[in-house]
mmCIF file of C-alpha atoms in Angstrom:
data_model
loop_
_atom_site.group_PDB
_atom_site.id
_atom_site.type_symbol
_atom_site.label_atom_id
_atom_site.label_comp_id
_atom_site.label_asym_id
_atom_site.label_seq_id
_atom_site.Cartn_x
_atom_site.Cartn_y
_atom_site.Cartn_z
ATOM 1 C CA UNK A 19 -17.617 -4.833 -9.822
ATOM 2 C CA UNK A 20 -19.163 -7.857 -9.476
ATOM 3 C CA UNK A 21 -17.900 -11.034 -8.820
ATOM 4 C CA UNK A 22 -20.698 -13.219 -9.496
ATOM 5 C CA UNK A 23 -20.113 -16.459 -12.494
ATOM 6 C CA UNK A 24 -17.341 -14.262 -13.588
ATOM 7 C CA UNK A 25 -14.942 -16.880 -10.840
ATOM 8 C CA UNK A 26 -12.212 -14.367 -10.328
ATOM 9 C CA UNK A 27 -10.116 -15.515 -6.936
ATOM 10 C CA UNK A 28 -8.980 -13.435 -4.637
ATOM 11 C CA UNK A 29 -5.511 -13.686 -6.577
ATOM 12 C CA UNK A 30 -6.203 -12.356 -9.282
ATOM 13 C CA UNK A 31 -7.939 -10.198 -7.381
ATOM 14 C CA UNK A 32 -4.580 -8.220 -5.274
ATOM 15 C CA UNK A 33 -2.386 -9.190 -9.025
ATOM 16 C CA UNK A 34 -3.964 -8.701 -11.576
ATOM 17 C CA UNK A 35 -3.653 -4.732 -12.148
ATOM 18 C CA UNK A 36 -1.657 -1.989 -9.946
ATOM 19 C CA UNK A 37 -3.378 -0.960 -6.890
ATOM 20 C CA UNK A 38 -5.520 1.992 -6.025
ATOM 21 C CA UNK A 39 -6.058 4.148 -2.804
ATOM 22 C CA UNK A 40 -7.831 1.788 -0.471
ATOM 23 C CA UNK A 41 -7.833 0.887 2.912
ATOM 24 C CA UNK A 42 -6.382 -1.917 2.483
ATOM 25 C CA UNK A 43 -8.074 -5.299 4.525
ATOM 26 C CA UNK A 44 -8.337 -8.880 5.418
ATOM 27 C CA UNK A 45 -10.329 -9.913 1.962
ATOM 28 C CA UNK A 46 -8.488 -7.340 -0.033
ATOM 29 C CA UNK A 47 -4.383 -6.869 1.517
ATOM 30 C CA UNK A 48 -3.424 -4.299 -1.689
ATOM 31 C CA UNK A 49 -4.069 -1.100 0.325
ATOM 32 C CA UNK A 50 -3.051 0.676 2.954
ATOM 33 C CA UNK A 51 -2.798 0.585 6.718
ATOM 34 C CA UNK A 52 -2.965 2.729 9.505
ATOM 35 C CA UNK A 53 -1.736 1.518 13.619
ATOM 36 C CA UNK A 54 -0.258 3.895 16.175
ATOM 37 C CA UNK A 55 2.907 3.425 17.522
ATOM 38 C CA UNK A 56 4.065 3.664 21.219
ATOM 39 C CA UNK A 57 5.724 6.994 20.804
ATOM 40 C CA UNK A 58 2.090 8.531 19.925
ATOM 41 C CA UNK A 59 3.526 8.529 15.614
ATOM 42 C CA UNK A 60 1.716 6.151 13.348
ATOM 43 C CA UNK A 61 3.085 3.488 11.148
ATOM 44 C CA UNK A 62 2.081 3.489 7.431
ATOM 45 C CA UNK A 63 1.389 0.890 5.571
ATOM 46 C CA UNK A 64 0.989 -0.067 1.803
ATOM 47 C CA UNK A 65 1.122 -3.047 0.322
ATOM 48 C CA UNK A 66 0.638 -3.806 -3.478
ATOM 49 C CA UNK A 67 -0.051 -6.313 -5.896
ATOM 50 C CA UNK A 68 3.613 -7.892 -7.558
ATOM 51 C CA UNK A 69 2.733 -5.389 -10.437
ATOM 52 C CA UNK A 70 2.847 -2.100 -8.105
ATOM 53 C CA UNK A 71 5.457 0.401 -8.088
ATOM 54 C CA UNK A 72 7.305 1.246 -4.926
ATOM 55 C CA UNK A 73 7.126 4.475 -6.519
ATOM 56 C CA UNK A 74 3.260 4.210 -5.901
ATOM 57 C CA UNK A 75 3.216 3.129 -2.960
ATOM 58 C CA UNK A 76 4.486 5.001 -1.468
ATOM 59 C CA UNK A 77 2.601 7.767 -2.556
ATOM 60 C CA UNK A 78 -0.731 5.860 -1.549
ATOM 61 C CA UNK A 79 1.348 5.346 1.991
ATOM 62 C CA UNK A 80 1.923 9.237 1.987
ATOM 63 C CA UNK A 81 -1.760 10.175 1.290
ATOM 64 C CA UNK A 82 -2.582 7.742 3.525
ATOM 65 C CA UNK A 83 -1.055 9.846 6.186
ATOM 66 C CA UNK A 84 -1.916 13.402 5.545
ATOM 67 C CA UNK A 85 -5.753 12.310 4.877
ATOM 68 C CA UNK A 86 -5.467 10.716 8.894
ATOM 69 C CA UNK A 87 -4.185 14.422 9.258
ATOM 70 C CA UNK A 88 -5.957 16.176 7.973
ATOM 71 C CA UNK A 89 -9.626 14.018 10.045
ATOM 72 C CA UNK A 90 -7.525 14.101 12.951
ATOM 73 C CA UNK A 91 -7.024 18.321 12.028
ATOM 74 C CA UNK A 92 -3.737 17.475 12.209
ATOM 75 C CA UNK A 93 -2.021 20.510 9.899
ATOM 76 C CA UNK A 94 1.079 18.733 9.383
ATOM 77 C CA UNK A 95 2.782 15.895 9.678
ATOM 78 C CA UNK A 96 6.828 14.596 9.139
ATOM 79 C CA UNK A 97 7.351 11.590 8.011
ATOM 80 C CA UNK A 98 10.772 9.018 8.127
ATOM 81 C CA UNK A 99 11.220 7.551 4.546
ATOM 82 C CA UNK A 100 9.431 4.644 3.110
ATOM 83 C CA UNK A 101 10.853 0.879 3.840
ATOM 84 C CA UNK A 102 10.317 -1.100 1.226
ATOM 85 C CA UNK A 103 10.040 -5.179 2.513
ATOM 86 C CA UNK A 104 7.944 -7.907 0.255
ATOM 87 C CA UNK A 105 5.226 -10.505 1.021
ATOM 88 C CA UNK A 106 5.326 -14.028 0.103
ATOM 89 C CA UNK A 107 1.654 -15.613 0.510
ATOM 90 C CA UNK A 108 1.755 -19.733 0.795
ATOM 91 C CA UNK A 109 1.604 -21.833 -1.944
ATOM 92 C CA UNK A 110 0.449 -24.880 -0.878
ATOM 93 C CA UNK A 111 -2.751 -25.192 1.786
ATOM 94 C CA UNK A 112 -4.547 -28.081 3.504
ATOM 95 C CA UNK A 113 -7.653 -29.102 3.542
ATOM 96 C CA UNK A 114 -9.397 -32.781 5.296
ATOM 97 C CA UNK A 115 -6.103 -33.928 5.383
ATOM 98 C CA UNK A 116 -4.877 -33.383 1.493
ATOM 99 C CA UNK A 117 -2.406 -31.109 0.822
ATOM 100 C CA UNK A 118 -3.248 -29.043 -3.149
ATOM 101 C CA UNK A 119 -1.510 -26.127 -4.934
ATOM 102 C CA UNK A 120 -2.580 -22.972 -4.509
ATOM 103 C CA UNK A 121 -2.055 -19.177 -6.207
ATOM 104 C CA UNK A 122 0.439 -17.724 -3.942
ATOM 105 C CA UNK A 123 -0.811 -13.334 -3.117
ATOM 106 C CA UNK A 124 2.937 -11.913 -2.904
ATOM 107 C CA UNK A 125 2.604 -8.826 -1.956
ATOM 108 C CA UNK A 126 5.572 -6.145 -1.921
ATOM 109 C CA UNK A 127 4.872 -2.866 0.799
ATOM 110 C CA UNK A 128 6.634 0.290 2.136
ATOM 111 C CA UNK A 129 5.812 1.107 5.587
ATOM 112 C CA UNK A 130 6.869 4.418 6.647
ATOM 113 C CA UNK A 131 6.161 6.983 10.438
ATOM 114 C CA UNK A 132 4.213 9.605 10.682
ATOM 115 C CA UNK A 133 4.746 12.268 13.357
ATOM 116 C CA UNK A 134 1.969 15.018 13.793
ATOM 117 C CA UNK A 135 2.234 19.053 14.489
ATOM 118 C CA UNK A 136 0.144 22.215 14.189
ATOM 119 C CA UNK A 137 2.965 24.746 13.953
ATOM 120 C CA UNK A 138 4.560 23.658 11.254
ATOM 121 C CA UNK A 139 7.500 24.255 12.431
ATOM 122 C CA UNK A 140 9.862 21.648 11.615
ATOM 123 C CA UNK A 141 11.418 22.069 8.329
ATOM 124 C CA UNK A 142 10.143 18.638 6.085
ATOM 125 C CA UNK A 143 6.799 19.027 7.911
ATOM 126 C CA UNK A 144 4.134 19.692 4.530
ATOM 127 C CA UNK A 145 0.356 20.963 4.753
ATOM 128 C CA UNK A 146 -1.818 17.349 5.314
ATOM 129 C CA UNK A 147 -4.714 18.768 3.505
ATOM 130 C CA UNK A 148 -3.347 19.545 0.451
ATOM 131 C CA UNK A 149 -0.467 17.033 0.437
ATOM 132 C CA UNK A 150 -3.377 14.207 0.301
ATOM 133 C CA UNK A 151 -5.298 16.018 -2.553
ATOM 134 C CA UNK A 152 -2.011 16.438 -4.402
ATOM 135 C CA UNK A 153 -1.265 12.558 -4.458
ATOM 136 C CA UNK A 154 -4.669 11.190 -3.608
ATOM 137 C CA UNK A 155 -5.114 13.236 -7.451
ATOM 138 C CA UNK A 156 -2.315 11.662 -8.689
ATOM 139 C CA UNK A 157 -3.172 8.449 -8.082
ATOM 140 C CA UNK A 158 -5.649 8.465 -9.774
ATOM 141 C CA UNK A 159 -4.232 10.622 -12.679
ATOM 142 C CA UNK A 160 -1.346 7.571 -12.851
ATOM 143 C CA UNK A 161 -0.457 5.428 -16.154
ATOM 144 C CA UNK A 162 1.695 2.699 -15.047
ATOM 145 C CA UNK A 163 3.466 1.229 -18.371
ATOM 146 C CA UNK A 164 2.838 -2.142 -18.914
ATOM 147 C CA UNK A 165 6.737 -2.307 -18.793
ATOM 148 C CA UNK A 166 7.315 -1.384 -15.448
ATOM 149 C CA UNK A 167 4.050 -3.229 -14.082
ATOM 150 C CA UNK A 168 6.359 -5.887 -15.644
ATOM 151 C CA UNK A 169 9.354 -4.857 -14.102
ATOM 152 C CA UNK A 170 8.020 -4.403 -10.301
ATOM 153 C CA UNK A 171 6.463 -7.734 -10.961
ATOM 154 C CA UNK A 172 9.889 -10.016 -11.936
ATOM 155 C CA UNK A 173 11.317 -8.037 -8.672
ATOM 156 C CA UNK A 174 8.297 -9.447 -6.152
ATOM 157 C CA UNK A 175 8.813 -13.164 -7.617
ATOM 158 C CA UNK A 176 12.800 -12.878 -7.457
ATOM 159 C CA UNK A 177 11.803 -12.231 -3.738
ATOM 160 C CA UNK A 178 10.296 -14.548 -3.157
ATOM 161 C CA UNK A 179 11.583 -17.152 -5.069
ATOM 162 C CA UNK A 180 10.281 -17.852 -8.129
ATOM 163 C CA UNK A 181 11.655 -17.295 -10.775
#
C-alpha cells in the first residue's frame, strides 16, 4: 500500500479497518508482539483497531504463539485464557509550546501467556504447526461484518471515555 500523496495519517491506518495478522511496531501499533516472561514462558499481545473484535485479536495472539512455537521447533503449546484491555491514545500534543488536538489512537488489546513443551502431555496442549496454519488461514478468510465492527468500535469508545 502506497501512502505517497494520499494524505493518510497513522490514525487512519490503525482505525480504518480490522487488524490483520502482522507484527506490531512503533509506526503500526496494531498487530502482535511477543516477549519473554521471567519464568520461561512467553507473553503474547495482539492489539487491534477499535473495529477489531476481541475474538479476532484472540485468534491473532494464538496464531502468533503457535507460529513462534513452530519456528522454535516446539511441537506443542498451552496458553492461559485471553485477557482483554484497552489502550487509550492521547488527544492533545504540544509542539513548540503550543497545545493542539490530535486524533487519538485507541486500541483493544488481548494478551495470553504461553508455555511450550515437546511432549504434548498436557491435555490442553495444541500442536504448534497445525494451530498456526489453521488460525492464519481463518484470519485470512474471515470477514468481520460492518455491524460487528461498529459494535466493537463503540465498546472501545466507551472504554476510552469518547462517547
